[in-house]
Coordinates of C-alpha atoms in Angstrom, one line a residue:
Chain A
M141 CA 41.4 -84.2 -11.9
I142 CA 39.3 -83.4 -8.8
R143 CA 37.2 -86.4 -7.6
P144 CA 33.9 -85.9 -5.8
A145 CA 33.5 -87.1 -2.2
T146 CA 30.0 -88.3 -2.9
V147 CA 28.1 -89.1 -6.1
R148 CA 24.3 -89.1 -6.1
I149 CA 22.8 -91.5 -8.6
G150 CA 19.1 -92.2 -9.1
A151 CA 17.0 -94.9 -10.7
G152 CA 14.4 -93.4 -13.1
A153 CA 12.8 -96.5 -14.4
G154 CA 12.8 -100.2 -13.5
F155 CA 11.1 -101.4 -16.7
A156 CA 10.2 -100.0 -20.1
G157 CA 6.7 -99.0 -19.1
D158 CA 7.6 -97.5 -15.8
R159 CA 6.1 -94.2 -14.5
I160 CA 7.8 -91.0 -15.6
E161 CA 6.8 -88.6 -12.7
P162 CA 9.1 -90.2 -10.1
A163 CA 12.1 -89.7 -12.4
L164 CA 11.2 -86.1 -12.9
E165 CA 10.8 -85.7 -9.1
L166 CA 14.3 -87.2 -8.6
V167 CA 15.8 -84.8 -11.1
E168 CA 14.1 -81.8 -9.6
K169 CA 14.6 -82.6 -5.9
G170 CA 17.3 -85.3 -5.7
E171 CA 20.3 -83.2 -6.3
L172 CA 21.5 -85.9 -8.7
D173 CA 24.7 -86.3 -10.6
F174 CA 23.3 -89.2 -12.7
L175 CA 19.9 -90.7 -13.5
V176 CA 19.6 -94.2 -14.9
F177 CA 16.7 -95.6 -16.9
E178 CA 16.6 -99.4 -17.1
C179 CA 14.1 -100.2 -19.9
L180 CA 15.2 -103.5 -21.4
A181 CA 13.5 -106.8 -20.5
E182 CA 15.0 -110.1 -21.6
R183 CA 13.2 -110.4 -24.9
T184 CA 12.7 -106.7 -25.7
I185 CA 15.7 -106.6 -28.0
A186 CA 14.4 -109.4 -30.1
L187 CA 11.1 -107.6 -30.5
A188 CA 13.0 -104.4 -31.2
Q189 CA 15.1 -106.2 -33.8
N190 CA 11.8 -107.1 -35.6
A191 CA 10.7 -103.5 -35.4
R192 CA 14.1 -102.3 -36.9
R193 CA 13.6 -104.7 -39.9
S194 CA 10.5 -102.7 -40.9
D195 CA 12.0 -99.3 -39.9
P196 CA 15.8 -99.0 -40.1
D197 CA 15.7 -95.9 -37.9
G198 CA 13.5 -97.6 -35.3
G199 CA 14.3 -100.6 -33.0
F200 CA 14.7 -98.6 -29.8
D201 CA 12.4 -98.3 -26.8
P202 CA 9.3 -96.5 -28.2
M203 CA 8.8 -94.7 -24.9
L204 CA 12.4 -93.2 -24.9
L205 CA 11.5 -90.0 -26.7
E206 CA 8.5 -89.3 -24.4
R207 CA 10.7 -89.9 -21.4
M208 CA 13.4 -87.6 -22.7
R209 CA 10.9 -84.9 -23.7
R210 CA 9.7 -84.9 -20.1
I211 CA 13.0 -85.3 -18.3
L212 CA 15.7 -83.6 -20.5
P213 CA 14.8 -79.9 -19.8
A214 CA 15.0 -80.4 -16.0
A215 CA 18.1 -82.7 -16.3
R216 CA 19.8 -80.2 -18.5
A217 CA 19.1 -77.3 -16.2
R218 CA 20.6 -79.2 -13.2
G219 CA 23.5 -80.9 -15.0
V220 CA 22.1 -84.4 -14.4
R221 CA 23.7 -86.9 -16.8
I222 CA 21.5 -89.7 -18.1
V223 CA 22.3 -93.4 -18.8
T224 CA 19.8 -95.7 -20.3
N225 CA 19.7 -99.1 -22.1
A226 CA 16.6 -97.9 -24.0
G227 CA 18.6 -98.1 -27.2
A228 CA 17.6 -101.7 -27.5
A229 CA 18.4 -103.0 -31.0
N230 CA 19.5 -99.6 -32.3
P231 CA 21.4 -97.4 -29.8
L232 CA 22.8 -95.2 -32.5
G233 CA 19.3 -94.6 -34.0
A234 CA 18.1 -93.8 -30.5
A235 CA 21.0 -91.3 -30.0
R236 CA 20.2 -89.6 -33.2
A237 CA 16.5 -89.4 -32.4
V238 CA 17.2 -87.9 -29.0
A239 CA 19.6 -85.4 -30.6
A240 CA 16.8 -84.4 -32.9
L241 CA 14.4 -84.1 -30.0
A242 CA 16.8 -82.0 -28.1
G243 CA 17.1 -79.7 -31.1
S244 CA 13.4 -79.3 -31.3
L245 CA 13.3 -78.5 -27.5
G246 CA 16.0 -75.9 -28.0
I247 CA 18.4 -77.8 -25.8
G248 CA 22.0 -77.8 -26.8
P249 CA 24.8 -78.3 -27.2
L250 CA 24.3 -81.9 -26.1
R251 CA 26.7 -84.9 -26.4
I252 CA 25.1 -88.3 -26.6
A253 CA 27.1 -91.5 -26.5
A254 CA 25.8 -94.6 -28.2
V255 CA 27.2 -97.9 -26.9
L256 CA 27.5 -100.5 -29.7
G257 CA 28.9 -104.0 -29.9
D258 CA 26.4 -106.0 -27.9
D259 CA 24.9 -107.3 -31.1
V260 CA 26.6 -110.6 -31.8
L261 CA 24.0 -112.0 -34.2
D262 CA 26.5 -112.7 -37.0
T263 CA 28.9 -114.5 -34.6
V264 CA 26.1 -116.7 -33.2
R265 CA 24.8 -117.5 -36.7
S266 CA 28.3 -118.4 -37.8
E267 CA 28.9 -121.4 -35.5
P268 CA 27.0 -123.3 -32.8
F269 CA 27.3 -122.2 -29.2
A270 CA 26.2 -124.5 -26.3
L271 CA 23.0 -123.3 -24.6
I272 CA 23.2 -122.9 -20.9
D273 CA 19.5 -123.0 -20.1
R274 CA 18.6 -126.2 -21.9
E275 CA 20.2 -129.1 -23.9
G276 CA 21.6 -128.4 -27.3
T277 CA 23.3 -125.5 -29.1
S278 CA 22.3 -122.3 -30.8
A279 CA 22.2 -124.2 -34.1
D280 CA 19.3 -126.3 -32.8
L281 CA 17.0 -123.3 -32.3
P282 CA 14.3 -122.2 -34.7
P283 CA 15.2 -119.1 -36.8
I284 CA 17.2 -116.7 -34.6
I285 CA 16.1 -113.1 -34.6
S286 CA 18.7 -111.5 -32.3
A287 CA 21.7 -112.3 -30.2
N288 CA 23.0 -109.8 -27.7
A289 CA 25.9 -110.0 -25.2
Y290 CA 25.5 -108.5 -21.8
L291 CA 28.3 -105.8 -21.9
G292 CA 29.9 -104.4 -18.8
A293 CA 30.4 -100.9 -17.5
A294 CA 33.5 -99.9 -19.5
P295 CA 31.9 -98.5 -22.6
I296 CA 29.4 -96.5 -20.5
A297 CA 32.3 -95.0 -18.4
D298 CA 34.1 -94.4 -21.7
G299 CA 31.2 -92.4 -23.2
L300 CA 30.9 -90.3 -20.0
A301 CA 34.7 -89.7 -20.0
R302 CA 34.3 -88.4 -23.5
G303 CA 31.9 -85.8 -22.2
A304 CA 28.5 -87.4 -22.8
D305 CA 25.5 -85.9 -21.2
I306 CA 23.5 -88.9 -22.2
V307 CA 24.7 -92.5 -22.7
I308 CA 22.4 -94.8 -24.7
T309 CA 23.1 -98.6 -24.8
G310 CA 21.6 -101.8 -26.0
R311 CA 22.1 -104.8 -23.9
V312 CA 24.4 -104.4 -20.9
G313 CA 24.2 -106.0 -17.5
D314 CA 21.6 -103.9 -15.6
P315 CA 24.0 -103.1 -12.7
A316 CA 26.6 -101.9 -15.2
L317 CA 24.2 -99.0 -16.0
F318 CA 25.0 -97.7 -12.5
V319 CA 28.6 -99.0 -12.2
G320 CA 29.6 -97.1 -15.4
P321 CA 28.8 -93.6 -14.0
L322 CA 30.5 -94.5 -10.7
I323 CA 33.7 -95.5 -12.5
D324 CA 33.6 -92.2 -14.4
A325 CA 33.1 -90.2 -11.3
F326 CA 35.6 -91.9 -9.0
G327 CA 38.1 -93.2 -11.5
W328 CA 37.7 -96.8 -10.1
S329 CA 39.7 -99.6 -11.8
L330 CA 37.7 -102.3 -13.5
D331 CA 40.4 -104.6 -12.5
D332 CA 39.6 -104.3 -8.8
P333 CA 37.1 -107.2 -8.2
T334 CA 36.2 -106.1 -4.6
L335 CA 35.3 -102.6 -5.8
M336 CA 33.4 -103.9 -8.8
G337 CA 31.6 -106.3 -6.5
K338 CA 30.5 -103.5 -4.1
A339 CA 29.5 -101.3 -7.1
T340 CA 27.5 -104.2 -8.5
V341 CA 25.6 -104.4 -5.1
I342 CA 24.7 -100.7 -5.5
G343 CA 23.6 -101.1 -9.1
H344 CA 21.6 -104.2 -8.3
L345 CA 19.8 -102.5 -5.5
L346 CA 18.8 -99.6 -7.8
E347 CA 18.1 -101.3 -11.1
C348 CA 14.4 -102.0 -10.4
A349 CA 13.7 -98.5 -9.2
G350 CA 10.5 -98.5 -7.2
Q351 CA 11.0 -102.1 -6.0
L352 CA 13.5 -100.6 -3.5
T353 CA 11.2 -98.0 -2.1
G354 CA 8.1 -100.0 -1.4
G355 CA 6.9 -101.2 -4.7
Y356 CA 6.2 -105.0 -5.0
F357 CA 6.3 -105.1 -1.2
A358 CA 3.0 -104.0 0.4
D359 CA 0.9 -106.7 2.0
A360 CA -2.3 -105.6 3.8
G361 CA -2.0 -106.3 7.5
R362 CA 1.6 -107.3 7.3
K363 CA 3.6 -104.7 5.5
Q364 CA 2.1 -101.2 5.2
V365 CA 3.5 -98.8 2.6
P366 CA 2.3 -95.2 2.5
G367 CA 1.6 -93.4 -0.8
L368 CA 2.0 -96.2 -3.4
A369 CA 0.2 -94.1 -6.0
R370 CA 3.0 -91.6 -5.8
L371 CA 5.9 -94.0 -5.1
G372 CA 9.2 -92.2 -5.0
F373 CA 12.1 -93.8 -6.8
P374 CA 15.4 -94.5 -5.0
L375 CA 18.8 -92.7 -5.2
A376 CA 22.1 -93.7 -3.7
E377 CA 24.7 -91.4 -2.1
V378 CA 27.8 -93.3 -3.0
S379 CA 31.3 -92.6 -1.5
A380 CA 34.6 -93.3 -3.2
D381 CA 35.1 -96.6 -1.2
A382 CA 31.8 -97.9 -2.7
G383 CA 29.9 -97.5 0.5
A384 CA 26.4 -96.1 -0.1
V385 CA 23.3 -94.7 1.6
F386 CA 20.1 -95.4 -0.2
T387 CA 17.2 -93.0 0.2
K388 CA 14.4 -91.2 -1.7
V389 CA 13.2 -87.7 -2.1
P390 CA 11.6 -86.3 1.1
G391 CA 7.8 -86.1 0.6
S392 CA 7.6 -88.8 -2.0
G393 CA 5.4 -91.8 -1.5
G394 CA 6.7 -95.3 -0.5
Q395 CA 9.1 -96.5 2.1
L396 CA 12.7 -97.4 2.0
S397 CA 13.5 -99.8 4.8
L398 CA 15.8 -102.6 5.9
A399 CA 13.1 -105.0 4.8
S400 CA 12.6 -103.5 1.3
C401 CA 16.4 -103.3 0.8
K402 CA 16.9 -107.0 1.9
E403 CA 14.1 -108.1 -0.5
Q404 CA 15.7 -106.2 -3.4
L405 CA 19.2 -107.3 -2.6
L406 CA 18.2 -111.0 -3.1
Y407 CA 15.8 -110.3 -6.0
E408 CA 16.6 -112.5 -9.0
I409 CA 19.9 -113.6 -7.4
L410 CA 20.5 -117.3 -7.6
D411 CA 23.8 -118.1 -5.8
P412 CA 24.3 -115.0 -3.6
G413 CA 28.0 -115.9 -3.5
A414 CA 28.4 -115.8 -7.2
Y415 CA 26.4 -113.2 -9.1
H416 CA 27.9 -113.3 -12.6
Q417 CA 28.3 -110.0 -14.4
A418 CA 30.5 -108.9 -17.2
D419 CA 33.0 -107.1 -14.9
V420 CA 33.0 -109.3 -11.8
V421 CA 31.5 -112.4 -10.1
A422 CA 29.9 -110.5 -7.2
D423 CA 29.6 -111.9 -3.7
F424 CA 26.6 -110.6 -1.8
R425 CA 27.0 -112.7 1.3
S426 CA 28.9 -110.2 3.3
V427 CA 26.6 -107.2 2.5
R428 CA 25.5 -105.4 5.6
L429 CA 22.5 -103.0 5.9
E430 CA 21.8 -100.5 8.6
E431 CA 18.9 -98.1 9.0
V432 CA 20.6 -94.6 9.5
G433 CA 17.5 -92.4 9.4
P434 CA 13.9 -92.3 8.1
D435 CA 13.9 -93.8 4.6
R436 CA 17.7 -94.1 4.8
V437 CA 19.6 -97.4 4.7
A438 CA 23.4 -97.6 4.6
V439 CA 24.9 -100.5 2.7
S440 CA 28.4 -101.8 3.2
G441 CA 30.4 -104.9 2.5
G442 CA 30.0 -107.2 -0.5
G443 CA 32.9 -108.2 -2.7
G444 CA 33.7 -110.2 -5.7
S445 CA 36.2 -112.3 -7.7
V446 CA 37.8 -111.8 -11.0
R447 CA 35.5 -111.3 -14.1
P448 CA 34.5 -114.4 -16.1
D449 CA 36.2 -115.2 -19.4
T450 CA 32.8 -115.3 -21.1
L451 CA 29.8 -113.0 -21.5
K452 CA 26.2 -114.1 -21.3
V453 CA 24.3 -113.8 -24.6
S454 CA 20.5 -113.8 -24.9
I455 CA 19.3 -115.3 -28.2
G456 CA 15.8 -114.3 -29.4
Y457 CA 14.0 -116.7 -31.7
D458 CA 10.7 -117.2 -33.4
D459 CA 8.7 -119.7 -31.3
G460 CA 5.4 -120.0 -33.1
F461 CA 2.1 -118.7 -31.7
I462 CA 0.2 -118.8 -28.5
G463 CA -3.6 -118.8 -28.7
E464 CA -5.9 -118.3 -25.7
G465 CA -9.5 -118.1 -24.8
Q466 CA -11.3 -117.3 -21.5
I467 CA -14.9 -117.6 -20.3
S468 CA -16.6 -117.2 -16.9
Y469 CA -19.2 -119.2 -15.0
A470 CA -20.9 -118.3 -11.7
G471 CA -23.4 -119.6 -9.2
P472 CA -23.9 -123.1 -7.7
G473 CA -22.1 -125.6 -9.8
A474 CA -19.9 -123.0 -11.6
V475 CA -16.8 -125.1 -11.2
D476 CA -18.4 -128.2 -12.6
R477 CA -19.7 -126.3 -15.6
A478 CA -16.2 -124.8 -16.1
R479 CA -14.7 -128.3 -16.1
L480 CA -17.3 -129.4 -18.7
A481 CA -16.4 -126.4 -20.8
I482 CA -12.8 -127.5 -20.8
A483 CA -13.7 -131.0 -21.7
V484 CA -15.8 -129.8 -24.6
V485 CA -13.0 -127.5 -26.0
R486 CA -10.4 -130.3 -25.7
E487 CA -12.7 -132.6 -27.7
R488 CA -13.4 -129.9 -30.3
L489 CA -9.7 -129.2 -30.8
A490 CA -9.2 -132.9 -31.5
L491 CA -12.3 -133.1 -33.8
I492 CA -11.2 -130.2 -36.0
D493 CA -7.7 -131.6 -36.0
A494 CA -6.0 -128.4 -34.7
R495 CA -2.3 -128.9 -34.5
I496 CA -1.6 -127.8 -30.9
D497 CA 1.9 -128.6 -29.6
E498 CA 1.0 -127.9 -25.9
L499 CA -2.3 -127.1 -24.2
R500 CA -2.9 -125.7 -20.8
C501 CA -6.3 -125.5 -19.1
D502 CA -6.7 -123.3 -15.9
L503 CA -9.5 -122.5 -13.6
I504 CA -8.8 -118.9 -12.7
G505 CA -9.8 -118.5 -9.0
M506 CA -8.7 -122.1 -8.2
D507 CA -5.6 -123.3 -9.8
A508 CA -4.3 -120.8 -12.4
V509 CA -1.6 -119.4 -10.2
D510 CA -2.0 -121.3 -7.0
R511 CA 0.6 -124.1 -6.6
T512 CA -0.5 -125.5 -3.3
G513 CA -3.6 -127.4 -4.6
L514 CA -5.5 -126.0 -1.5
G515 CA -7.9 -123.9 -3.5
S516 CA -11.6 -124.4 -2.6
C517 CA -14.7 -124.2 -4.8
P518 CA -15.5 -120.5 -5.4
R519 CA -18.9 -119.1 -6.5
E520 CA -17.4 -117.7 -9.7
I521 CA -14.7 -119.2 -11.9
R522 CA -13.0 -118.2 -15.1
V523 CA -11.8 -120.9 -17.6
R524 CA -8.6 -120.1 -19.3
I525 CA -7.4 -122.4 -22.2
C526 CA -4.0 -121.5 -23.7
G527 CA -1.9 -123.4 -26.2
R528 CA 1.1 -123.3 -28.4
A529 CA 1.1 -124.0 -32.2
A530 CA 3.5 -123.6 -35.1
R531 CA 0.8 -122.1 -37.3
E532 CA -1.2 -119.0 -36.4
E533 CA -4.5 -120.5 -37.6
D534 CA -4.1 -123.5 -35.2
A535 CA -3.3 -121.2 -32.3
A536 CA -6.4 -119.0 -33.2
S537 CA -8.7 -122.0 -33.1
I538 CA -8.3 -122.2 -29.3
G539 CA -9.9 -118.9 -28.7
A540 CA -12.5 -119.5 -31.4
E541 CA -13.6 -122.8 -29.7
V542 CA -13.8 -121.1 -26.3
E543 CA -15.9 -118.3 -27.8
A544 CA -18.2 -120.9 -29.4
L545 CA -19.0 -122.1 -25.9
Y546 CA -21.5 -119.2 -25.6
T547 CA -24.1 -121.0 -27.7
N548 CA -22.7 -124.5 -27.8
G549 CA -21.3 -125.1 -24.3
P550 CA -22.6 -125.3 -20.8
F551 CA -25.3 -123.2 -19.2
G552 CA -24.4 -119.6 -18.3
G553 CA -21.0 -118.9 -19.8
G554 CA -20.1 -115.2 -20.0
G555 CA -17.4 -112.7 -20.8
A556 CA -15.5 -114.7 -23.4
T557 CA -12.3 -113.3 -24.7
R558 CA -9.8 -114.6 -27.2
S559 CA -6.3 -113.7 -28.4
V560 CA -3.5 -115.1 -30.5
R561 CA 0.0 -113.7 -30.6
P562 CA 3.4 -114.5 -32.2
V563 CA 6.0 -115.7 -29.6
V564 CA 9.5 -114.5 -29.5
A565 CA 11.4 -116.7 -27.0
V566 CA 14.8 -116.4 -25.5
A567 CA 17.6 -118.9 -25.0
S568 CA 20.9 -118.2 -23.3
T569 CA 24.5 -119.0 -24.2
L570 CA 28.0 -117.9 -23.3
I571 CA 30.5 -116.3 -25.7
P572 CA 34.2 -115.8 -25.2
R573 CA 34.9 -112.2 -24.2
D574 CA 37.3 -111.7 -27.0
R575 CA 34.6 -112.3 -29.6
V576 CA 32.7 -109.2 -28.4
S577 CA 34.0 -105.7 -29.2
P578 CA 32.1 -102.8 -27.5
S579 CA 32.5 -99.4 -29.0
V580 CA 31.2 -95.9 -28.4
V581 CA 29.9 -93.5 -31.1
M582 CA 29.4 -89.8 -30.1
V583 CA 26.4 -87.9 -31.5
E584 CA 26.2 -84.1 -31.1
A585 CA 23.1 -82.1 -30.8
Chain B
M190 CA 2.6 -119.8 13.8
Q191 CA 3.0 -119.6 10.1
L192 CA 5.9 -118.4 8.0
G193 CA 4.2 -115.1 7.3
D194 CA 4.2 -114.3 11.0
I195 CA 8.0 -114.1 11.2
A196 CA 9.2 -113.6 7.6
H197 CA 8.6 -111.7 4.4
L198 CA 9.2 -113.0 0.9
R199 CA 10.0 -111.7 -2.6
T200 CA 9.9 -113.8 -5.8
G201 CA 11.9 -113.2 -9.0
D202 CA 12.6 -115.1 -12.2
K203 CA 15.5 -115.8 -14.4
G204 CA 14.8 -117.9 -17.5
D205 CA 13.1 -121.1 -16.3
I206 CA 14.2 -120.5 -12.7
S207 CA 12.0 -119.1 -10.0
Q208 CA 13.8 -117.5 -7.0
V209 CA 12.1 -117.0 -3.7
S210 CA 13.8 -115.1 -0.8
V211 CA 12.5 -115.7 2.7
I212 CA 13.7 -113.0 5.1
A213 CA 13.2 -112.9 8.9
Y214 CA 11.7 -109.7 10.2
D215 CA 13.7 -110.3 13.4
P216 CA 17.2 -111.8 12.8
A217 CA 16.6 -113.8 16.0
D218 CA 14.1 -115.9 14.1
Y219 CA 16.7 -117.0 11.5
A220 CA 17.4 -120.2 13.4
L221 CA 13.7 -121.1 13.2
L222 CA 13.7 -120.4 9.4
L223 CA 16.8 -122.6 9.1
R224 CA 15.0 -125.5 10.9
E225 CA 11.5 -125.2 9.4
V226 CA 11.8 -123.7 5.9
T227 CA 13.7 -126.5 4.2
V228 CA 13.6 -127.4 0.5
D229 CA 11.4 -130.4 1.4
R230 CA 8.9 -128.3 3.3
V231 CA 8.7 -125.7 0.6
L232 CA 8.1 -128.3 -2.2
T233 CA 5.6 -130.2 0.0
H234 CA 3.6 -127.0 0.5
L235 CA 3.7 -126.1 -3.2
A236 CA 2.3 -129.5 -4.0
T237 CA 1.4 -128.9 -7.6
L238 CA 4.6 -127.2 -8.6
T239 CA 7.1 -129.2 -10.5
V240 CA 10.8 -128.5 -10.5
R241 CA 13.9 -130.1 -11.9
R242 CA 16.1 -129.1 -9.0
A243 CA 15.7 -127.0 -5.8
T244 CA 18.5 -125.4 -3.9
R245 CA 18.5 -123.4 -0.6
Y246 CA 21.1 -120.8 0.0
E247 CA 21.7 -119.5 3.6
L248 CA 22.4 -115.9 4.4
P249 CA 23.0 -115.6 8.1
G250 CA 24.2 -112.0 7.8
L251 CA 20.8 -111.0 6.4
G252 CA 18.7 -113.5 8.4
A253 CA 17.5 -114.8 5.1
L254 CA 17.2 -117.9 2.9
N255 CA 17.2 -117.9 -0.9
F256 CA 15.4 -120.7 -2.7
V257 CA 16.3 -121.4 -6.3
L258 CA 13.7 -123.5 -8.1
E259 CA 15.0 -124.7 -11.4
G260 CA 12.5 -125.7 -14.1
A261 CA 9.6 -124.1 -12.1
L262 CA 8.4 -121.7 -14.8
N263 CA 7.2 -123.9 -17.7
G264 CA 10.1 -123.0 -19.9
G265 CA 10.4 -119.4 -18.6
V266 CA 8.5 -116.2 -19.0
T267 CA 9.1 -115.9 -22.8
R268 CA 7.5 -119.2 -23.7
S269 CA 5.4 -120.3 -20.7
L270 CA 1.6 -120.9 -21.2
A271 CA 1.0 -120.1 -17.6
L272 CA -1.2 -117.1 -16.5
D273 CA 1.5 -115.9 -14.2
A274 CA 4.5 -116.6 -16.5
H275 CA 6.9 -114.9 -14.2
G276 CA 5.8 -116.9 -11.1
K277 CA 5.5 -113.6 -9.3
S278 CA 2.7 -115.0 -7.1
L279 CA 4.7 -118.0 -5.9
G280 CA 6.4 -116.7 -2.8
A281 CA 3.2 -115.3 -1.3
Q282 CA 1.8 -118.9 -1.3
L283 CA 4.4 -119.8 1.3
L284 CA 3.1 -117.2 3.8
D285 CA 0.9 -119.9 5.4
L286 CA 3.6 -122.6 5.6
P287 CA 3.1 -123.9 9.2
L288 CA 6.1 -123.5 11.5
R289 CA 6.1 -126.8 13.5
G290 CA 6.7 -126.8 17.2
T291 CA 5.6 -123.2 17.6
I292 CA 2.5 -121.8 19.4
G293 CA -0.7 -122.5 17.6
D294 CA 0.7 -125.2 15.4
P295 CA -1.2 -128.5 15.8
S296 CA 1.5 -130.8 14.5

């Protein structure tokens, strides 16, 4: 088998709601081999599992079909293979839906691989697993909706080796979405921790798409980024030794610099010497970055040690309801009136005997997101009262009491809003690797 | 001088943990970061933030520090009652951390 000297792999989405045009731009102008869409936040699978209960064919990212409708024709024309975790709670259903879409677009033949086996709900329900983000075990949690293990790159590489044009997964480690195609292209061994560590660095840098090219970066007067409204998404030119140059399509907006790459390298990394993934414990401490041209950064170094015996599992569970109300005050004394409003609502919630487990009162403009305590008194202020309750009606009473401030509260309250929503929360545990069995199902279109 | 004069920051979250990277624009300023941007200084500046545990990781090769603030996110993004449940706005609040012993610093 002839191996390529360089593989070009792009990031088409950094979250489920991400822009679609930058992905199309990458396909049309990036000379890509692979395009990856990362679309699965921590609790998305739990929400998707709920959706699948009411629709057995659903439970995958609702934006997947629109993305594919826009991207598939161009990707097909240029031979760009696609990997995405948008399968959420139903990768096989997603694969079948994409196959049907391809048929309706007149695209075919098309091979789609669905990666299964991340769903470990039955296992987690069968016995208690110690939680790693709090005290207790999985048995102590309220009703569990979902439990999904973070799979590694192997089943993705397997699907590609079986000729898949598209690989659709549920939960896998985000970097694995990129490592899988590189394993397929270069024939890398999963048993080489140094190589897997370097590949994880590449995947980690790409997984948030626009965050490498100037998104989540600009700061007026400090860090200028041109063309944020047409931010270009990144691609990596990867060589067989897992060195890579990161860049973006010429003419696209944004900026890929040493600074943006350093920020993304450390993004959501805890111990940089031990980044736990299914295939490796990666070590980022020896990573070196070098600017090698305009919007071009070369990355080398990095390593890793042997893969852990356990896989991380995210458990989604019902966590009651959150109710919220907001109202604004302005002019001299606005803050004092806002504080009076909060006192009135607190007293009201006690008077009506609302069962609120936890209540939080913020002054937006002073202390809602600020954690320095240095906020000064502004001329306008927005009260935000938010609380958790087991019952929906109790949670709803918070917004109702804030709205009632219009006619019953302090002078000059305006713009009241109220909401109540069910909460799906996430807890984490570890599961022995041998309790998880990834598999690949091929769907033809 | 303030931290924002010599360094840029990015904030991420993982469960109930907030992570803030502090990166020197010029690697030559890494020593100043090491000296001035300690866990104590960060927590003192973020006076109303409560954490269970705070750890600073040093990355001399990148000229960067990585702060891991456990318990900083009110139970984490999926159940927090906070307006900014991810804590995305946290790192920016360190831009005006004073760098003691530098020009323009009164202390």
